[in-house]
Coordinates of C-alpha atoms in Angstrom, one line a residue:
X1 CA 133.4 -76.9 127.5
X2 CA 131.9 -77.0 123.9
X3 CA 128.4 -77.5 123.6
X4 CA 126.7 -81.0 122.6
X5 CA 125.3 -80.9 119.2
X6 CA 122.3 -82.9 118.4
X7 CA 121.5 -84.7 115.1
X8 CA 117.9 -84.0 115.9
X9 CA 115.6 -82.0 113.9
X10 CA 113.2 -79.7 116.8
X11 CA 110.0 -78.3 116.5
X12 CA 109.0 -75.0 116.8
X13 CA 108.0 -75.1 120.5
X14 CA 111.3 -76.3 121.6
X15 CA 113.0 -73.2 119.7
X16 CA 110.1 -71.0 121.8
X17 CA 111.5 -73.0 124.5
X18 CA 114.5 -72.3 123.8
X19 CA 114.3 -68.3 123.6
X20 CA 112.5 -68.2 127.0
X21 CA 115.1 -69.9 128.5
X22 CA 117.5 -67.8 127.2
X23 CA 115.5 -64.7 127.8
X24 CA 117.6 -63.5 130.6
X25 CA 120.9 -63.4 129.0
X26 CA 118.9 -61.9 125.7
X27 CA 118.1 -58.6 127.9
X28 CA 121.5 -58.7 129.7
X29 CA 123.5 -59.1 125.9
X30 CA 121.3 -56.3 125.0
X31 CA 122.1 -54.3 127.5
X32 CA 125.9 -54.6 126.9
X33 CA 125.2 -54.2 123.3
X34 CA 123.8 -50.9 123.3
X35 CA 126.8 -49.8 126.5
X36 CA 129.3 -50.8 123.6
X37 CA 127.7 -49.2 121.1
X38 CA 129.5 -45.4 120.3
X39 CA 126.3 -44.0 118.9
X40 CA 124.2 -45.0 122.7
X41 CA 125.2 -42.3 125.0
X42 CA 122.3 -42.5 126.9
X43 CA 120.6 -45.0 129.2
X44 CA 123.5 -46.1 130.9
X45 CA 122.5 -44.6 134.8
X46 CA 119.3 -46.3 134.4
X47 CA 118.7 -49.4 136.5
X48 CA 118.0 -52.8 134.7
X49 CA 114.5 -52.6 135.8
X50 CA 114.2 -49.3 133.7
X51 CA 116.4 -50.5 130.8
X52 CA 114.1 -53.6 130.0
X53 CA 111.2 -52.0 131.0
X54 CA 108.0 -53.3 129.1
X55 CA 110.4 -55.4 126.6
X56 CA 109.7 -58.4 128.5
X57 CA 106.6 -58.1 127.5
X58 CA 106.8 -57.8 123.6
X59 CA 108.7 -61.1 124.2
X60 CA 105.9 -62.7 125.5
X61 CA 103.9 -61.3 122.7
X62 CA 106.7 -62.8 119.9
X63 CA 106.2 -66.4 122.4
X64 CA 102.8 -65.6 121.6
X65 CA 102.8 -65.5 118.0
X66 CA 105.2 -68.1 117.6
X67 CA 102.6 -70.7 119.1
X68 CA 99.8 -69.1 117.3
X69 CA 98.0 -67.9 120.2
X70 CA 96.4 -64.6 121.1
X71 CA 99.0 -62.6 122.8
X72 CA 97.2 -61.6 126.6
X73 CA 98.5 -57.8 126.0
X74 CA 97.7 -55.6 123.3
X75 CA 101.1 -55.2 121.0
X76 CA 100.3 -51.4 119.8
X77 CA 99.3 -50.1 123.5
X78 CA 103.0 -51.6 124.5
X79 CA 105.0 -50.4 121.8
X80 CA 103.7 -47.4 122.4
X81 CA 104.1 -47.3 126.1
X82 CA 108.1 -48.2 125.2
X83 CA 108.1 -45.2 123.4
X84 CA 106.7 -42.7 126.2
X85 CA 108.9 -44.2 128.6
X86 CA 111.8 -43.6 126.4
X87 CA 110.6 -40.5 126.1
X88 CA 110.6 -39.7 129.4
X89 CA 114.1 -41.0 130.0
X90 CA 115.4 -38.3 127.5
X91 CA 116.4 -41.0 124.9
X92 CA 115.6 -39.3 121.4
X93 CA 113.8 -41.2 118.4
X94 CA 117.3 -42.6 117.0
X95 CA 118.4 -43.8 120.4
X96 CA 115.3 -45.7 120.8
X97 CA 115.4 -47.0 117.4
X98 CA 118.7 -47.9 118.0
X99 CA 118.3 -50.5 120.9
X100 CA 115.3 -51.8 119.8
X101 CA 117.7 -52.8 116.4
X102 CA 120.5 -53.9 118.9
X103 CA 117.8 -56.3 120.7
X104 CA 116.3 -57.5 116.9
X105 CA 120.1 -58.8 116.8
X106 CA 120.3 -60.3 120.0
X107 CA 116.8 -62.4 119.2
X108 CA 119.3 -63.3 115.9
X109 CA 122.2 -64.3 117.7
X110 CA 120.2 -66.5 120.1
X111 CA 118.4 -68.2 117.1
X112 CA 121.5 -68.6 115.2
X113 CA 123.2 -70.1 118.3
X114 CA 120.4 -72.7 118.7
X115 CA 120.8 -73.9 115.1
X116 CA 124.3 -74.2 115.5
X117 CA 122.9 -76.4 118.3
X118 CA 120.5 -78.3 116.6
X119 CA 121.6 -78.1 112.9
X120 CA 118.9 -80.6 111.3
X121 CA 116.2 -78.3 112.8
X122 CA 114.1 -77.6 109.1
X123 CA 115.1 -74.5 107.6
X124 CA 111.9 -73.5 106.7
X125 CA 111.2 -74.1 110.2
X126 CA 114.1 -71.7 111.2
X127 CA 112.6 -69.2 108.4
X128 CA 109.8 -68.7 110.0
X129 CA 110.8 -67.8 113.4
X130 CA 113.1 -64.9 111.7
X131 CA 110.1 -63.8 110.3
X132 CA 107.8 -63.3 113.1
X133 CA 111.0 -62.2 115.4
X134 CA 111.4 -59.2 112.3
X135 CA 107.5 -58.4 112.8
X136 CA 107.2 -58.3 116.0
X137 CA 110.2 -56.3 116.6
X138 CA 108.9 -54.2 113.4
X139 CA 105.5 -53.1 115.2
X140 CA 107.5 -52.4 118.1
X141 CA 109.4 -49.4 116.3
X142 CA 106.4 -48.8 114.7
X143 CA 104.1 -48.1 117.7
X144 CA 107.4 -46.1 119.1
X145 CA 107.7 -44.0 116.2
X146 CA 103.9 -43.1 116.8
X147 CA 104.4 -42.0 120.3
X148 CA 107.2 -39.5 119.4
X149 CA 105.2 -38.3 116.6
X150 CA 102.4 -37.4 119.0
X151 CA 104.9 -35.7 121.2
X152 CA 106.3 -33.7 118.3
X153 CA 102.8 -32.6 117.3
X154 CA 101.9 -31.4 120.7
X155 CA 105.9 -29.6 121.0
X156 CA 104.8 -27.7 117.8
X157 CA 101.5 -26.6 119.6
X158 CA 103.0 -25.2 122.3
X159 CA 105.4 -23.2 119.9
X160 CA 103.0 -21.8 118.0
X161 CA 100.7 -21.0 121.0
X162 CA 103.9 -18.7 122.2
X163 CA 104.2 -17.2 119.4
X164 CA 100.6 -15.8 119.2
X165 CA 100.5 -15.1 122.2
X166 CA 103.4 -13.2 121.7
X167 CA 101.8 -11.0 118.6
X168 CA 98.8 -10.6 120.6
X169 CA 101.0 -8.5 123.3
X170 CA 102.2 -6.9 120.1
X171 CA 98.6 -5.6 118.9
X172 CA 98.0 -4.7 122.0
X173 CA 100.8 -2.7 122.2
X174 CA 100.0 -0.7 118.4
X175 CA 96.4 -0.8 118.1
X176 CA 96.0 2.6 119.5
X177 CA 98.5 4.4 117.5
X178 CA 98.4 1.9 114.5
X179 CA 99.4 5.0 112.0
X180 CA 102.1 6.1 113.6
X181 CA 103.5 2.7 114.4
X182 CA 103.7 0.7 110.8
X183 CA 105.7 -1.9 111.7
X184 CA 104.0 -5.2 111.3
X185 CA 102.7 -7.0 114.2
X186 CA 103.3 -10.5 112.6
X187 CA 107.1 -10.0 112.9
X188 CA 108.2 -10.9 116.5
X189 CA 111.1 -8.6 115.7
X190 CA 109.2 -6.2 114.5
X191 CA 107.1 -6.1 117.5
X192 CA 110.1 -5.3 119.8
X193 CA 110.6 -2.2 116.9
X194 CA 107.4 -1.1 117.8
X195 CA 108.1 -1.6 121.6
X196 CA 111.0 0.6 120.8
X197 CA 108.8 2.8 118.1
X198 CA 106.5 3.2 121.4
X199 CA 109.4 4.2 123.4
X200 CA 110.6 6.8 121.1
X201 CA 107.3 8.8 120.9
X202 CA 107.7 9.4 124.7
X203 CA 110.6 11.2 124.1
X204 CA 108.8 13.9 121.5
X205 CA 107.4 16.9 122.1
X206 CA 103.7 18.0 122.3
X207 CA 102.7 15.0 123.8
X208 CA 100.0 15.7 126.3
X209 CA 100.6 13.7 129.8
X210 CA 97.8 11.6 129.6
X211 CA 99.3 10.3 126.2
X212 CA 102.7 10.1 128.0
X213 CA 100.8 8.0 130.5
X214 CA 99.0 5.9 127.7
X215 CA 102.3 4.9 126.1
X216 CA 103.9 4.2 129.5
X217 CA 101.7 1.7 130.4
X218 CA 101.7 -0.3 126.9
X219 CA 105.1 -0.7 127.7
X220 CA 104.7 -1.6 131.4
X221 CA 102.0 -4.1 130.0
X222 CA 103.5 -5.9 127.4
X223 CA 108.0 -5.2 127.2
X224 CA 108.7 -7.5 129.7
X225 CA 106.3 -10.5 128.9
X226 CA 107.0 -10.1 124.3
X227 CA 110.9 -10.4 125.6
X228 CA 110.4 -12.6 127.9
X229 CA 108.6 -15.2 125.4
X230 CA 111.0 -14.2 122.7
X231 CA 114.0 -15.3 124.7
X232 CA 112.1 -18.5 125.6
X233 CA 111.5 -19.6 121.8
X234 CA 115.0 -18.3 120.8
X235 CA 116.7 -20.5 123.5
X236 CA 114.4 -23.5 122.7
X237 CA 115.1 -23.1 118.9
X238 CA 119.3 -22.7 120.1
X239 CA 118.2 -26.1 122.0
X240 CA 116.9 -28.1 119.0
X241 CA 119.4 -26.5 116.8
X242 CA 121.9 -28.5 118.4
X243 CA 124.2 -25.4 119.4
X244 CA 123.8 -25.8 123.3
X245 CA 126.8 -27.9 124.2
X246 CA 127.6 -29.9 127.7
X247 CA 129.9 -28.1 130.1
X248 CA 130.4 -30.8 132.3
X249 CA 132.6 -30.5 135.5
X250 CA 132.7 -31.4 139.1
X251 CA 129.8 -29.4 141.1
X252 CA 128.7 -29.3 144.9
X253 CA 125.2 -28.5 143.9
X254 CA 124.0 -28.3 147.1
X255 CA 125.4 -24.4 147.8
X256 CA 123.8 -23.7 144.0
X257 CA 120.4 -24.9 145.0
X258 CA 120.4 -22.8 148.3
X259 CA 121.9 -19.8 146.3
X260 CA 118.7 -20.3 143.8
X261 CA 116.0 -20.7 146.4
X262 CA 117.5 -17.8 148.3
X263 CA 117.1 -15.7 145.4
X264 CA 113.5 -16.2 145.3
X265 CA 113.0 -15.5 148.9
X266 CA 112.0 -11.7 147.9
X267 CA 109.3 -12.9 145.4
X268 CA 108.3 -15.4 147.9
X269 CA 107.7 -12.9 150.7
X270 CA 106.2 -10.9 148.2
X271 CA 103.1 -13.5 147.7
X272 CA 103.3 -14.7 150.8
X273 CA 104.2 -18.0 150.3
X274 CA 106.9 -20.3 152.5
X275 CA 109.3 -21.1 150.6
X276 CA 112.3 -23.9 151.8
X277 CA 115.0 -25.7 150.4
X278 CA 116.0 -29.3 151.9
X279 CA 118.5 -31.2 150.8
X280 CA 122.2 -32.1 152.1
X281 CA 124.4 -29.9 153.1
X282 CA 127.1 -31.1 150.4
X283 CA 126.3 -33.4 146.9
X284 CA 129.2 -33.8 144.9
X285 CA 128.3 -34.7 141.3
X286 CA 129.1 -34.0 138.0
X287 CA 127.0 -31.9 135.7
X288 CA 126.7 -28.4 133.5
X289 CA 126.0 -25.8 136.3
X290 CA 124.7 -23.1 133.8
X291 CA 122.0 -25.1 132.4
X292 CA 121.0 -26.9 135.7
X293 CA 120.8 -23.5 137.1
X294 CA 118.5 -22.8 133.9
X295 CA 116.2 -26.4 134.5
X296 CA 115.6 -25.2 138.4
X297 CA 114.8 -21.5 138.0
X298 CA 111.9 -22.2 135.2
X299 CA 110.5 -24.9 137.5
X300 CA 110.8 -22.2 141.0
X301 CA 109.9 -19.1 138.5
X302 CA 106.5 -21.3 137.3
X303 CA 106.2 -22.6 141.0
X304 CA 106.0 -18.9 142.3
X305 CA 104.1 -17.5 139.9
X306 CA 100.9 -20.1 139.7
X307 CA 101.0 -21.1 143.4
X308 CA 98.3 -18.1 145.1
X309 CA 99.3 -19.4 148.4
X310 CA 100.7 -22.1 150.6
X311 CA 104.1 -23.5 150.4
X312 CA 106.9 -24.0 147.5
X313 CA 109.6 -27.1 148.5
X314 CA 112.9 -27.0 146.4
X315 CA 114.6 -30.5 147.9
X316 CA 118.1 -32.6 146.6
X317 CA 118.7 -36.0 147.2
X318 CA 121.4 -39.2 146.2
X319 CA 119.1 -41.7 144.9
X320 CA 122.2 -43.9 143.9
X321 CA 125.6 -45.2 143.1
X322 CA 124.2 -43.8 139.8
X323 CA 121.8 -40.9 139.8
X324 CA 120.9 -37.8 141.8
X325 CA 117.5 -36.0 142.0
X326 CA 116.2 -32.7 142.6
X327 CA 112.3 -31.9 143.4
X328 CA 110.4 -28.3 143.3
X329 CA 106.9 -29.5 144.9
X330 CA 104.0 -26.6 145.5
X331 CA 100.6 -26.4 147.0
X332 CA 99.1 -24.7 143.7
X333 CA 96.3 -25.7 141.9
X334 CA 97.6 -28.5 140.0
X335 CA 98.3 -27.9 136.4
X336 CA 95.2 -26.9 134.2
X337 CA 93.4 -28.8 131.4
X338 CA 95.8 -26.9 129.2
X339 CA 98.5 -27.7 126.6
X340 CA 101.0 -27.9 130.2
X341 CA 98.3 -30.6 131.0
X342 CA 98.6 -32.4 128.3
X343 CA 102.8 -32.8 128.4
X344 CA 102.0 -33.3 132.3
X345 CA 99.9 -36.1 131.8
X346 CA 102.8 -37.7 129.2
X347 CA 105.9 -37.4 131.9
X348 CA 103.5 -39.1 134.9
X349 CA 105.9 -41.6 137.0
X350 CA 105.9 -45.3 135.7
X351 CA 105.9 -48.8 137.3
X352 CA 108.9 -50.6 136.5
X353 CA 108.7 -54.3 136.4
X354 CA 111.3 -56.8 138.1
X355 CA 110.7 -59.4 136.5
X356 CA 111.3 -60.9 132.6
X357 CA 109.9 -64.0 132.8
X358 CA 106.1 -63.1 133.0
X359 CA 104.3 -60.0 134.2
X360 CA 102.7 -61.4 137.5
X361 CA 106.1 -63.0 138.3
X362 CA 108.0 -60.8 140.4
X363 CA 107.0 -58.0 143.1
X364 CA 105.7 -55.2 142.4
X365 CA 103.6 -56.9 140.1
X366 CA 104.2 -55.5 136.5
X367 CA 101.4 -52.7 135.6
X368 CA 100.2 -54.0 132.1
X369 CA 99.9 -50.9 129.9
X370 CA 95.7 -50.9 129.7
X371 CA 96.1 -47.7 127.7
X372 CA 98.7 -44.8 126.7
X373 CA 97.9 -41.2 127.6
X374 CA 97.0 -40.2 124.3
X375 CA 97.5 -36.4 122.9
X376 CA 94.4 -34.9 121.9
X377 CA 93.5 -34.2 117.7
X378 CA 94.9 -30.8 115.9
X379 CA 90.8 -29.1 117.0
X380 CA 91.8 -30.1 121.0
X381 CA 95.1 -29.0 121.4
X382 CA 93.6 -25.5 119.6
X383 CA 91.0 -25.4 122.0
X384 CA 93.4 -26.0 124.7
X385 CA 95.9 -23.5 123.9
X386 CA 93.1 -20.9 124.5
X387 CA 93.2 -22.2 128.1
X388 CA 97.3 -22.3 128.5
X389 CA 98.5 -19.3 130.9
X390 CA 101.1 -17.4 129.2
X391 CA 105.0 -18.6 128.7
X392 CA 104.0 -21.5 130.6
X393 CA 104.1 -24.7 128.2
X394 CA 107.0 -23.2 126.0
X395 CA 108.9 -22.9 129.4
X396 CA 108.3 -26.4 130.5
X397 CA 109.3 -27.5 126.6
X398 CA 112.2 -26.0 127.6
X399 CA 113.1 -28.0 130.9
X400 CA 112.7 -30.9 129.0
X401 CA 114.8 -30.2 126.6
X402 CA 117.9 -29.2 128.9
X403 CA 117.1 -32.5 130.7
X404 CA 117.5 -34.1 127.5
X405 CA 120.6 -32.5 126.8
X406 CA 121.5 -33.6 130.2
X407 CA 120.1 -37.4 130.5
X408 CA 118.3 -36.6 132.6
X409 CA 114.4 -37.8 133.2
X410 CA 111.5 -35.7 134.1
X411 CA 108.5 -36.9 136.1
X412 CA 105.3 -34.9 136.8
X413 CA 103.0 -35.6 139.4
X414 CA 99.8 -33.4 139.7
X415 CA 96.7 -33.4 141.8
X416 CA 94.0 -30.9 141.0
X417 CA 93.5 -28.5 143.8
X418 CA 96.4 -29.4 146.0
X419 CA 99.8 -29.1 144.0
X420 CA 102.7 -29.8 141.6
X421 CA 105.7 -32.2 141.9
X422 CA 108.8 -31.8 139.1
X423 CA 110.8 -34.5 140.0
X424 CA 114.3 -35.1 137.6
X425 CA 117.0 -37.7 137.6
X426 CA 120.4 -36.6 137.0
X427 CA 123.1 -39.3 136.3
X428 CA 125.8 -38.7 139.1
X429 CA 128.7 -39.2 136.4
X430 CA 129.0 -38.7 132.4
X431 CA 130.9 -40.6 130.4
X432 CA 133.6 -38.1 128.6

């Protein structure tokens, strides 16, 4: 049945009217938009409560604008909320610009549909709501650009305290014999030539045995931790260079997890910790086993190595029709007010509304974004990275980033003085 047209010009708060009564199929016509669109390959697993997330909200704050009142929620603090939650979903800066265009078009389509419904309504009149739909929709991106910029800043930190941690092993290493090593110490490979310079001069003649002893443990000392971080940062840059690809195929990853946890029963034992895996005996999804097997043994490898005593939990689970999850939970200390901090405090679990009509509409009761953890000024993050233990942020860089590659999200919970929680989402089927 064709729509009645009316002859009636409308004011503006029957167009508001309008939009909120259309808001439902606005988020539902997004939604499809962005599954249709080629360039969206993410997002899809997510539930519609996730999907919409605080979006509902910027629509109250265009309803807002549109009647010339105060909007009740701060429009920069939700923007950039959106972003961190995106973020944390592994969408990147293009995906997220992406939808947010897709959903500028849907406000369009509805506001071109209404004058097609009410064609006398003033043009100007018509104008104007474009406008403040393009501003609103503008400070959105805006205030999600900022977010990921933050995030990039505090990614580029953690590189670069790798890296000097890395040369410090180096000087470490040459100080003593600086004139017979010359290679320079500001070359990561040409700290592994002087690991290999160091190395060499065992091997020579006329050595006495306590110099013998002297080079031996410089190498003990610092070999395995300079390759170590050097494999980390080459691996990360491989990650962000794009040349990791997706070998996605059917896995039982319950036999994979045991296999992994089992391999760290010797370590384990060593530091006399418990450590248990729980989880079903079979979970058939689909996924890339290699770099799974990659995302869990940093998280075990970090869990064994900072936990001094207690218990390590690796557990497996089928949240859904859409989505697996895998947990590695320990009774550490928490992580420390340290550049791992910091990127723990961004990937903290988040409240997802239910409802799109208004924020104290549905249960649970939408958690208005009050404030976004913020990452600290260029002087903070140095001070910080004084206090980060070594490998350990780089590493965690890297789990996101293979959860990235995988769409996968990562959540962090920690508690000062009684443990760690890595918690991530796998989608339990890709598209191909």
């Amino acid at each position: 049945m064709e729509p009645i047209v009316s002859d009636l010009p409308q004011s503006l708060s029957a167009i508001v009217s309008y939009l909120f009564a259309q808001r439902e199929t606005i988020l539902n016509n997004w939604r499809t938009a962005c599954q249709a669109d080629p360039t969206l390959d993410i997002g899809l697993s997510l539930s519609r409560e996730e999907f919409n997330n605080l979006l509902p909200l910027i629509l109250d704050i265009l309803e807002a604008r549109l009647l010339g009142k105060e909007p009740g929620i701060d429009p920069a603090i939700t923007a950039q909320a959106h972003g961190l939650h995106r973020w944390q979903k592994s969408f990147d800066l293009l995906n997220t610009m992406r939808e947010l265009s897709l959903l500028t078009q849907m406000l369009y389509n509805e506001l071109a549909v209404f004058q097609g419904l009410f064609p006398q309504t003033e043009t100007s009149l018509m104008l104007q709501v474009h406008q403040q739909i393009a501003l609103v929709m503008q400070e959105t991106m805006e205030g999600s650009v900022s977010k990921f910029d933050e995030l990039q800043r505090l990614e580029a930190t953690q590189r670069a305290t790798t890296l000097q941690q890395a040369l410090a092993q180096m000087t470490e290493l040459s100080q003593d014999r600086v004139n017979l090593l010359r290679t320079s110490t500001h070359d990561l490979q040409g700290g592994l030539g002087i690991i290999n310079g160091a190395a060499y001069m065992l091997k020579l003649e006329g050595l006495s045995e306590e110099q013998r002893e002297q080079y031996l443990g410089m190498l003990s000392r610092n070999l395995a931790s300079v390759e170590v971080m050097l494999k980390e940062l080459m691996d990360l840059s491989r990650i962000e260079a794009g040349e990791e690809t997706l070998q996605i195929q059917p896995v039982d990853v319950a036999p994979l997890l045991n296999e992994l946890v089992e391999s760290g029963q010797t370590l384990a034992r060593e530091r006399r910790l418990v450590l248990r895996a729980n989880g079903p005996a079979s979970l058939s999804v689909e996924t890339d086993p290699i770099k799974l097997q990659r995302i869990m043994q940093n998280l075990l490898l970090n869990a064994l190595r900072y936990t001094p005593t207690g218990f390590i939990s690796v557990s497996w689970s089928l949240e859904n029709e859409a989505r697996w999850l895998v947990s590695v939970q320990d009774s550490g200390p928490g992580l420390p007010p340290s550049l791992a901090g910091v990127l723990g405090d961004q990937l903290r679990p988040t409240v997802e509304a239910t409802s799109v009509l208004a924020a104290d509409a549905g249960e649970p009761v939408t958690v208005l974004p009050e404030h976004v953890p913020t990452i600290p000024d260029s002087a903070e993050l140095s001070e910080l990275a004084q206090h980060t233990r070594q490998g350990e942020g780089i590493g965690l860089q890297i789990v996101k980033r293979l959860c990235e590659l995988l769409k996968a999200s990562l959540e962090i919970e920690s508690i000062t003085g009684r443990g760690t929680l890595f918690r991530i989402r796998f989608p339990l089927h890709y598209t191909h």
